[in-house]
Tab-separated table of C-alpha atoms in Angstrom:
chain	number	residue	atom	x	y	z
A	1	MET	CA	-21.317	-0.741	-9.594
A	2	SER	CA	-20.309	2.145	-7.321
A	3	SER	CA	-16.899	3.734	-7.650
A	4	GLN	CA	-14.175	2.604	-5.234
A	5	PHE	CA	-13.159	5.995	-3.884
A	6	LEU	CA	-12.039	4.398	-0.638
A	7	ALA	CA	-9.813	1.771	-2.229
A	8	PRO	CA	-6.175	2.185	-1.180
A	9	VAL	CA	-5.078	3.661	-4.512
A	10	VAL	CA	-3.804	7.247	-4.737
A	11	GLN	CA	-5.780	9.418	-7.136
A	12	PRO	CA	-3.951	12.373	-8.739
A	13	ASP	CA	-6.123	15.041	-7.076
A	14	ASP	CA	-5.502	13.452	-3.662
A	15	GLU	CA	-1.711	13.365	-3.910
A	16	GLU	CA	-1.047	16.880	-2.602
A	17	LEU	CA	-3.318	16.399	0.420
A	18	ASP	CA	-1.859	12.942	1.075
A	19	ARG	CA	1.605	14.482	1.166
A	20	SER	CA	0.467	17.050	3.729
A	21	LEU	CA	-0.769	14.265	6.011
A	22	ARG	CA	2.429	12.228	5.796
A	23	PRO	CA	4.727	12.149	8.834
A	24	ARG	CA	8.028	13.955	8.339
A	25	ARG	CA	10.045	12.312	11.110
A	26	LEU	CA	10.350	8.741	12.337
A	27	GLU	CA	8.972	9.730	15.731
A	28	ASP	CA	5.793	10.981	14.014
A	29	PHE	CA	5.302	7.720	12.111
A	30	VAL	CA	2.574	5.747	13.904
A	31	GLY	CA	2.695	1.944	14.107
A	32	GLN	CA	5.125	-0.542	12.502
A	33	GLU	CA	7.172	-0.485	15.716
A	34	ARG	CA	9.615	-3.266	14.762
A	35	VAL	CA	10.362	-1.618	11.416
A	36	LYS	CA	10.854	1.783	13.073
A	37	GLU	CA	13.229	0.357	15.689
A	38	GLN	CA	15.462	-1.349	13.127
A	39	LEU	CA	15.377	1.615	10.773
A	40	SER	CA	16.212	4.116	13.523
A	41	ILE	CA	19.346	2.137	14.416
A	42	ALA	CA	20.436	1.992	10.774
A	43	LEU	CA	19.798	5.729	10.344
A	44	GLU	CA	21.751	6.639	13.467
A	45	ALA	CA	24.678	4.450	12.364
A	46	ALA	CA	24.687	5.998	8.869
A	47	ARG	CA	24.629	9.522	10.327
A	48	SER	CA	27.441	8.811	12.777
A	49	ARG	CA	29.662	7.402	10.008
A	50	ALA	CA	28.592	10.074	7.487
A	51	GLU	CA	27.804	7.252	5.048
A	52	ALA	CA	24.915	6.530	2.733
A	53	LEU	CA	22.233	4.329	4.275
A	54	ASP	CA	22.221	0.771	2.978
A	55	HIS	CA	19.662	0.010	0.255
A	56	VAL	CA	16.174	-0.621	1.649
A	57	LEU	CA	13.303	-2.722	0.292
A	58	LEU	CA	9.830	-1.904	1.660
A	59	ALA	CA	7.165	-4.523	1.017
A	60	GLY	CA	3.481	-4.698	1.862
A	61	PRO	CA	-0.032	-3.917	0.630
A	62	PRO	CA	-0.874	-0.466	-0.765
A	63	GLY	CA	-1.485	2.422	1.614
A	64	LEU	CA	0.560	1.251	4.610
A	65	GLY	CA	3.255	3.938	4.456
A	66	LYS	CA	6.032	2.743	2.140
A	67	THR	CA	6.287	6.091	0.348
A	68	SER	CA	5.979	7.952	3.657
A	69	LEU	CA	8.895	5.977	5.097
A	70	ALA	CA	11.039	6.840	2.071
A	71	TYR	CA	10.431	10.547	2.688
A	72	VAL	CA	11.039	10.075	6.425
A	73	VAL	CA	14.467	8.603	5.591
A	74	ARG	CA	15.188	11.646	3.425
A	75	GLU	CA	14.246	13.997	6.277
A	76	GLU	CA	16.190	12.048	8.903
A	77	LEU	CA	19.344	12.051	6.763
A	78	ASP	CA	18.781	15.625	5.507
A	79	VAL	CA	19.533	14.632	1.904
A	80	GLY	CA	17.825	14.939	-1.471
A	81	ILE	CA	15.401	12.453	-2.979
A	82	ARG	CA	14.444	11.421	-6.495
A	83	THR	CA	11.173	9.541	-6.961
A	84	VAL	CA	10.366	7.405	-10.001
A	85	ALA	CA	7.758	4.767	-10.832
A	86	GLY	CA	9.133	1.358	-11.691
A	87	PRO	CA	6.975	0.767	-14.804
A	88	ALA	CA	8.018	4.141	-16.279
A	89	LEU	CA	11.770	3.655	-15.775
A	90	GLU	CA	13.613	2.665	-18.944
A	91	ARG	CA	17.266	1.822	-19.478
A	92	LYS	CA	18.038	5.217	-21.021
A	93	ASP	CA	16.574	6.962	-17.972
A	94	VAL	CA	18.668	5.058	-15.426
A	95	ALA	CA	21.998	6.693	-16.317
A	96	ALA	CA	20.498	10.193	-16.333
A	97	ILE	CA	18.855	9.722	-12.924
A	98	LEU	CA	21.842	8.045	-11.262
A	99	THR	CA	24.368	10.625	-12.477
A	100	SER	CA	22.167	13.457	-11.179
A	101	LEU	CA	22.252	12.135	-7.596
A	102	GLU	CA	24.329	13.858	-4.951
A	103	GLU	CA	26.292	11.966	-2.327
A	104	ARG	CA	24.055	10.053	0.149
A	105	ASP	CA	20.887	11.024	-1.767
A	106	VAL	CA	17.857	8.739	-1.796
A	107	LEU	CA	16.471	7.215	-4.998
A	108	PHE	CA	12.939	5.954	-4.395
A	109	ILE	CA	11.504	3.507	-6.951
A	110	ASP	CA	7.828	2.699	-6.419
A	111	GLU	CA	6.455	-0.643	-7.666
A	112	ILE	CA	10.024	-1.771	-8.226
A	113	HIS	CA	8.895	-5.291	-9.174
A	114	ARG	CA	7.614	-3.842	-12.457
A	115	LEU	CA	11.008	-2.560	-13.601
A	116	ALA	CA	11.956	-3.379	-17.177
A	117	ARG	CA	14.629	-6.084	-17.276
A	118	ALA	CA	17.140	-3.850	-19.119
A	119	ALA	CA	16.728	-1.054	-16.542
A	120	GLU	CA	17.043	-3.530	-13.679
A	121	GLU	CA	20.260	-5.022	-15.013
A	122	MET	CA	21.766	-1.568	-15.377
A	123	LEU	CA	21.081	-0.970	-11.675
A	124	TYR	CA	23.109	-3.977	-10.514
A	125	PRO	CA	26.634	-2.425	-10.680
A	126	ALA	CA	25.226	0.886	-9.416
A	127	LEU	CA	23.855	-0.773	-6.281
A	128	GLU	CA	26.924	-2.883	-5.550
A	129	ASP	CA	29.895	-0.818	-6.730
A	130	PHE	CA	28.367	2.645	-7.298
A	131	ARG	CA	29.234	2.676	-10.981
A	132	ILE	CA	27.421	2.288	-14.266
A	133	ASP	CA	28.654	0.885	-17.551
A	134	ILE	CA	27.527	2.660	-20.720
A	135	VAL	CA	28.121	1.113	-24.139
A	136	MET	CA	29.267	3.688	-26.698
A	137	GLY	CA	28.896	2.942	-30.397
A	138	GLN	CA	27.890	-0.279	-32.133
A	139	GLY	CA	29.501	-3.364	-33.579
A	140	PRO	CA	33.309	-3.803	-33.549
A	141	ALA	CA	33.811	-0.126	-32.715
A	142	ALA	CA	31.710	-0.331	-29.545
A	143	ARG	CA	33.429	0.447	-26.270
A	144	THR	CA	32.322	0.544	-22.654
A	145	LEU	CA	32.457	3.732	-20.621
A	146	THR	CA	32.442	3.324	-16.852
A	147	LEU	CA	31.071	6.194	-14.770
A	148	ASP	CA	31.636	6.383	-11.009
A	149	LEU	CA	28.641	7.364	-8.911
A	150	PRO	CA	28.478	8.983	-5.467
A	151	PRO	CA	27.284	6.607	-2.732
A	152	PHE	CA	23.484	6.723	-2.622
A	153	THR	CA	20.555	4.833	-1.091
A	154	LEU	CA	17.998	3.015	-3.190
A	155	ILE	CA	14.628	2.567	-1.491
A	156	GLY	CA	12.381	0.209	-3.400
A	157	ALA	CA	8.681	-0.249	-2.653
A	158	THR	CA	6.727	-3.278	-3.789
A	159	THR	CA	3.308	-4.786	-3.231
A	160	ARG	CA	4.388	-8.082	-4.833
A	161	THR	CA	7.661	-9.300	-3.320
A	162	GLY	CA	7.405	-12.618	-5.145
A	163	LEU	CA	7.712	-10.862	-8.513
A	164	LEU	CA	11.142	-9.410	-7.668
A	165	THR	CA	14.039	-11.187	-9.331
A	166	THR	CA	16.506	-12.842	-6.961
A	167	PRO	CA	19.527	-10.782	-8.177
A	168	LEU	CA	17.687	-7.533	-7.431
A	169	ARG	CA	16.259	-8.674	-4.101
A	170	ASP	CA	19.694	-9.826	-2.888
A	171	ARG	CA	21.190	-6.369	-3.434
A	172	PHE	CA	19.064	-4.792	-0.704
A	173	GLY	CA	20.813	-4.643	2.645
A	174	MET	CA	17.555	-4.255	4.580
A	175	THR	CA	14.102	-5.616	3.820
A	176	PHE	CA	11.078	-4.515	5.840
A	177	ARG	CA	7.535	-5.804	5.474
A	178	LEU	CA	4.779	-3.432	6.584
A	179	ASP	CA	1.732	-5.071	8.156
A	180	TYR	CA	-1.865	-3.931	8.429
A	181	TYR	CA	-2.433	-1.533	11.324
A	182	GLU	CA	-4.233	-2.186	14.570
A	183	PRO	CA	-7.372	-0.056	15.187
A	184	ALA	CA	-5.690	1.789	18.081
A	185	ASP	CA	-2.814	2.932	15.836
A	186	LEU	CA	-5.243	3.926	13.094
A	187	ALA	CA	-7.252	5.984	15.586
A	188	ARG	CA	-4.053	7.875	16.485
A	189	ILE	CA	-3.430	8.506	12.788
A	190	VAL	CA	-6.998	9.775	12.332
A	191	ARG	CA	-6.644	12.192	15.257
A	192	ARG	CA	-3.277	13.437	13.947
A	193	SER	CA	-4.699	13.957	10.450
A	194	ALA	CA	-7.711	15.757	11.908
A	195	ARG	CA	-5.370	18.214	13.664
A	196	ILE	CA	-3.536	18.859	10.378
A	197	LEU	CA	-6.872	19.384	8.596
A	198	ALA	CA	-7.973	21.732	11.416
A	199	VAL	CA	-11.122	19.735	12.150
A	200	GLU	CA	-12.336	18.832	15.631
A	201	ILE	CA	-12.993	15.118	16.158
A	202	SER	CA	-14.062	13.169	19.229
A	203	VAL	CA	-12.075	10.160	20.433
A	204	ASP	CA	-15.002	7.805	19.804
A	205	ALA	CA	-15.473	9.125	16.274
A	206	ALA	CA	-11.782	8.542	15.524
A	207	VAL	CA	-12.109	4.981	16.825
A	208	GLU	CA	-15.204	4.450	14.654
A	209	ILE	CA	-13.418	5.638	11.510
A	210	ALA	CA	-10.327	3.576	12.363
A	211	GLY	CA	-12.406	0.425	12.769
A	212	ARG	CA	-13.724	0.752	9.215
A	213	SER	CA	-10.433	1.589	7.515
A	214	ARG	CA	-9.270	-1.891	6.473
A	215	GLY	CA	-6.177	-1.591	8.665
A	216	THR	CA	-4.810	0.964	6.166
A	217	PRO	CA	-3.802	4.576	6.981
A	218	ARG	CA	-4.490	5.777	3.427
A	219	VAL	CA	-8.069	4.508	3.660
A	220	ALA	CA	-8.445	6.040	7.133
A	221	ASN	CA	-7.389	9.450	5.804
A	222	ARG	CA	-9.662	9.094	2.783
A	223	ILE	CA	-12.662	8.315	5.009
A	224	LEU	CA	-11.759	11.169	7.372
A	225	ARG	CA	-11.856	13.667	4.511
A	226	ARG	CA	-15.288	12.475	3.389
A	227	VAL	CA	-16.615	12.526	6.963
A	228	ARG	CA	-15.251	16.046	7.344
A	229	ASP	CA	-17.256	17.081	4.270
A	230	VAL	CA	-20.461	15.772	5.828
A	231	ALA	CA	-19.653	17.481	9.132
A	232	GLU	CA	-19.079	20.836	7.425
A	233	VAL	CA	-22.074	20.689	5.079
A	234	ARG	CA	-24.742	19.159	7.327
A	235	HIS	CA	-23.519	19.972	10.836
A	236	GLU	CA	-21.401	22.452	12.787
A	237	GLY	CA	-18.071	21.218	11.391
A	238	SER	CA	-16.876	19.074	14.293
A	239	ILE	CA	-16.946	15.280	13.927
A	240	THR	CA	-18.901	13.510	16.647
A	241	THR	CA	-19.761	9.816	16.791
A	242	GLU	CA	-23.231	10.562	15.413
A	243	VAL	CA	-21.793	12.545	12.505
A	244	ALA	CA	-19.293	9.756	11.780
A	245	HIS	CA	-22.087	7.152	11.749
A	246	GLU	CA	-24.181	9.294	9.422
A	247	ALA	CA	-21.292	9.849	7.016
A	248	LEU	CA	-20.216	6.195	7.013
A	249	GLU	CA	-23.781	5.121	6.287
A	250	LEU	CA	-23.904	7.617	3.439
A	251	LEU	CA	-20.615	6.229	2.097
A	252	GLU	CA	-21.979	2.664	2.460
A	253	VAL	CA	-18.977	1.548	4.488
A	254	ASP	CA	-20.061	-1.178	6.930
A	255	GLU	CA	-18.637	-2.108	10.328
A	256	HIS	CA	-15.908	-4.260	8.737
A	257	GLY	CA	-14.862	-1.564	6.279
A	258	LEU	CA	-16.535	-3.264	3.318
A	259	GLU	CA	-18.114	-1.155	0.593
A	260	ARG	CA	-20.944	-1.977	-1.766
A	261	SER	CA	-18.582	-3.545	-4.312
A	262	ASP	CA	-17.035	-5.821	-1.686
A	263	ARG	CA	-20.455	-6.968	-0.527
A	264	ALA	CA	-21.523	-7.529	-4.139
A	265	LEU	CA	-18.595	-9.907	-4.582
A	266	LEU	CA	-19.525	-11.817	-1.438
A	267	GLU	CA	-23.183	-12.013	-2.448
A	268	ALA	CA	-22.278	-13.196	-5.943
A	269	ILE	CA	-20.305	-16.142	-4.589
A	270	ALA	CA	-22.787	-16.909	-1.797
A	271	VAL	CA	-26.034	-16.567	-3.776
A	272	LYS	CA	-25.405	-16.678	-7.527
A	273	PHE	CA	-22.824	-19.442	-7.322
A	274	ASP	CA	-24.183	-21.262	-4.264
A	275	GLY	CA	-21.160	-20.518	-2.118
A	276	GLY	CA	-18.608	-21.588	-4.742
A	277	PRO	CA	-16.180	-22.714	-5.853
A	278	VAL	CA	-16.278	-20.269	-8.755
A	279	GLY	CA	-13.444	-19.379	-11.108
A	280	LEU	CA	-11.938	-15.893	-11.167
A	281	SER	CA	-12.860	-15.220	-14.798
A	282	THR	CA	-16.477	-16.307	-14.218
A	283	LEU	CA	-16.706	-14.106	-11.130
A	284	ALA	CA	-15.250	-11.162	-13.059
A	285	VAL	CA	-17.900	-11.483	-15.778
A	286	ALA	CA	-20.690	-11.739	-13.185
A	287	LEU	CA	-19.508	-8.546	-11.457
A	288	GLY	CA	-18.541	-6.628	-14.584
A	289	GLU	CA	-15.010	-6.146	-13.249
A	290	GLU	CA	-11.545	-6.999	-14.509
A	291	PRO	CA	-10.007	-10.157	-12.993
A	292	ASP	CA	-6.930	-8.171	-11.880
A	293	THR	CA	-9.152	-5.692	-10.009
A	294	ILE	CA	-10.880	-8.515	-8.136
A	295	GLU	CA	-7.593	-10.229	-7.323
A	296	ASP	CA	-5.577	-7.151	-6.322
A	297	VAL	CA	-8.194	-4.735	-4.868
A	298	TYR	CA	-11.165	-6.674	-3.493
A	299	GLU	CA	-9.870	-10.106	-2.497
A	300	PRO	CA	-6.894	-9.346	-0.187
A	301	TYR	CA	-9.020	-7.743	2.523
A	302	LEU	CA	-11.815	-10.317	2.192
A	303	LEU	CA	-9.209	-13.057	2.587
A	304	GLN	CA	-7.759	-11.286	5.617
A	305	LEU	CA	-11.208	-11.169	7.236
A	306	GLY	CA	-11.742	-14.851	6.480
A	307	PHE	CA	-14.842	-14.135	4.366
A	308	ILE	CA	-13.604	-15.998	1.281
A	309	GLN	CA	-11.065	-18.669	0.458
A	310	ARG	CA	-8.996	-19.358	-2.645
A	311	THR	CA	-9.024	-23.030	-3.583
A	312	PRO	CA	-7.591	-24.907	-6.598
A	313	ARG	CA	-11.136	-25.049	-8.010
A	314	GLY	CA	-11.956	-21.383	-7.443
A	315	ARG	CA	-13.253	-18.913	-4.860
A	316	VAL	CA	-15.392	-20.120	-1.959
A	317	VAL	CA	-17.322	-18.022	0.539
A	318	THR	CA	-16.825	-19.039	4.177
A	319	ALA	CA	-19.415	-19.291	6.944
A	320	LEU	CA	-18.286	-15.851	8.167
A	321	GLY	CA	-18.794	-14.411	4.699
A	322	ARG	CA	-22.261	-15.945	4.404
A	323	GLU	CA	-23.236	-14.542	7.784
A	324	HIS	CA	-22.015	-11.061	6.814
A	325	VAL	CA	-24.255	-10.847	3.725
A	326	GLY	CA	-27.164	-12.681	5.384
A	327	ALA	CA	-26.932	-15.799	3.210
A	328	ARG	CA	-28.179	-19.111	4.542
A	329	PRO	CA	-25.489	-21.355	6.081
A	330	ARG	CA	-24.562	-24.575	4.334
A	331	LEU	CA	-25.317	-27.791	6.195
A	332	ALA	CA	-24.023	-31.325	5.715
A	333	ASP	CA	-26.188	-34.427	5.293
A	334	GLU	CA	-25.337	-37.857	6.683
A	335	SER	CA	-22.937	-38.563	3.805
A	336	GLY	CA	-21.038	-35.332	4.526
A	337	ARG	CA	-22.221	-33.547	1.386
A	338	LEU	CA	-23.087	-29.870	1.772
A	339	PHE	CA	-26.473	-28.407	0.980
A	340	ASP	CA	-28.238	-25.116	1.703
A	341	ALA	CA	-30.273	-24.785	4.862
């Protein structure tokens, strides 16, 4: 099984370059027009009143710009920012982080749905009343110390909105869901990133890369960097349509943005399991992958394309999915039962 270097997951060695490609201002942020319009109004109102922006929840699949938007808010408000990962935040850390914030600062919590319950409950009074309660001592001698906090903005990012508890979700004043990008917007992002990377790219090549980027800017930038490598090593350095095609073929990224691992999943359902239904655990064993990887990394985009379906009995490949991997279509006999052509 080939490695998923194009999957929308940030690798440590890519983080610095990803930060350099992120937009710094709202006007530089491409796409998500409805979100930008609402956020720009809220930012302007907060600036005019010299108040902290209301707490913001950003939801959507990985790689669509949730972290970038958090840093855009910081730049637009000209305030500080603290960034923490939800799974790593413990109760004892909450007080230290909150008391270190300056007035109107931004606290960005990534994967906020994975917060520990104790840490989440400690956030409740901080979000509503800008205070935290700390218990000093134990037993009958225990007493509660209340610390006032400066007004701040919590920006939470989540890929799984349904896993957020209702008390936490209700404390956000604004909730924005980021959608997959249209190819035209992705092509603009590719051209902007190419300028930052100081690489020349043709309009058609940018469109080609955008069309194979799964509707995700992070994937588009990842592909662009790999195509740039091919252009520099095998050609004159500029990215033409021919160079883009050569690099994408080398990377085994097809016209729908599917990689070898995605196609292996489709072929397993279509051929090994006769089109399905097949259970997730069975499919995971057949592919040598973890069930969570299949469910969270591979399946969302295949479902979006309409190549597979989730049914109560398991995963089923659709006619579109069969056609994509060259599997024979399923036909129905006079009784309506399906069989292979």
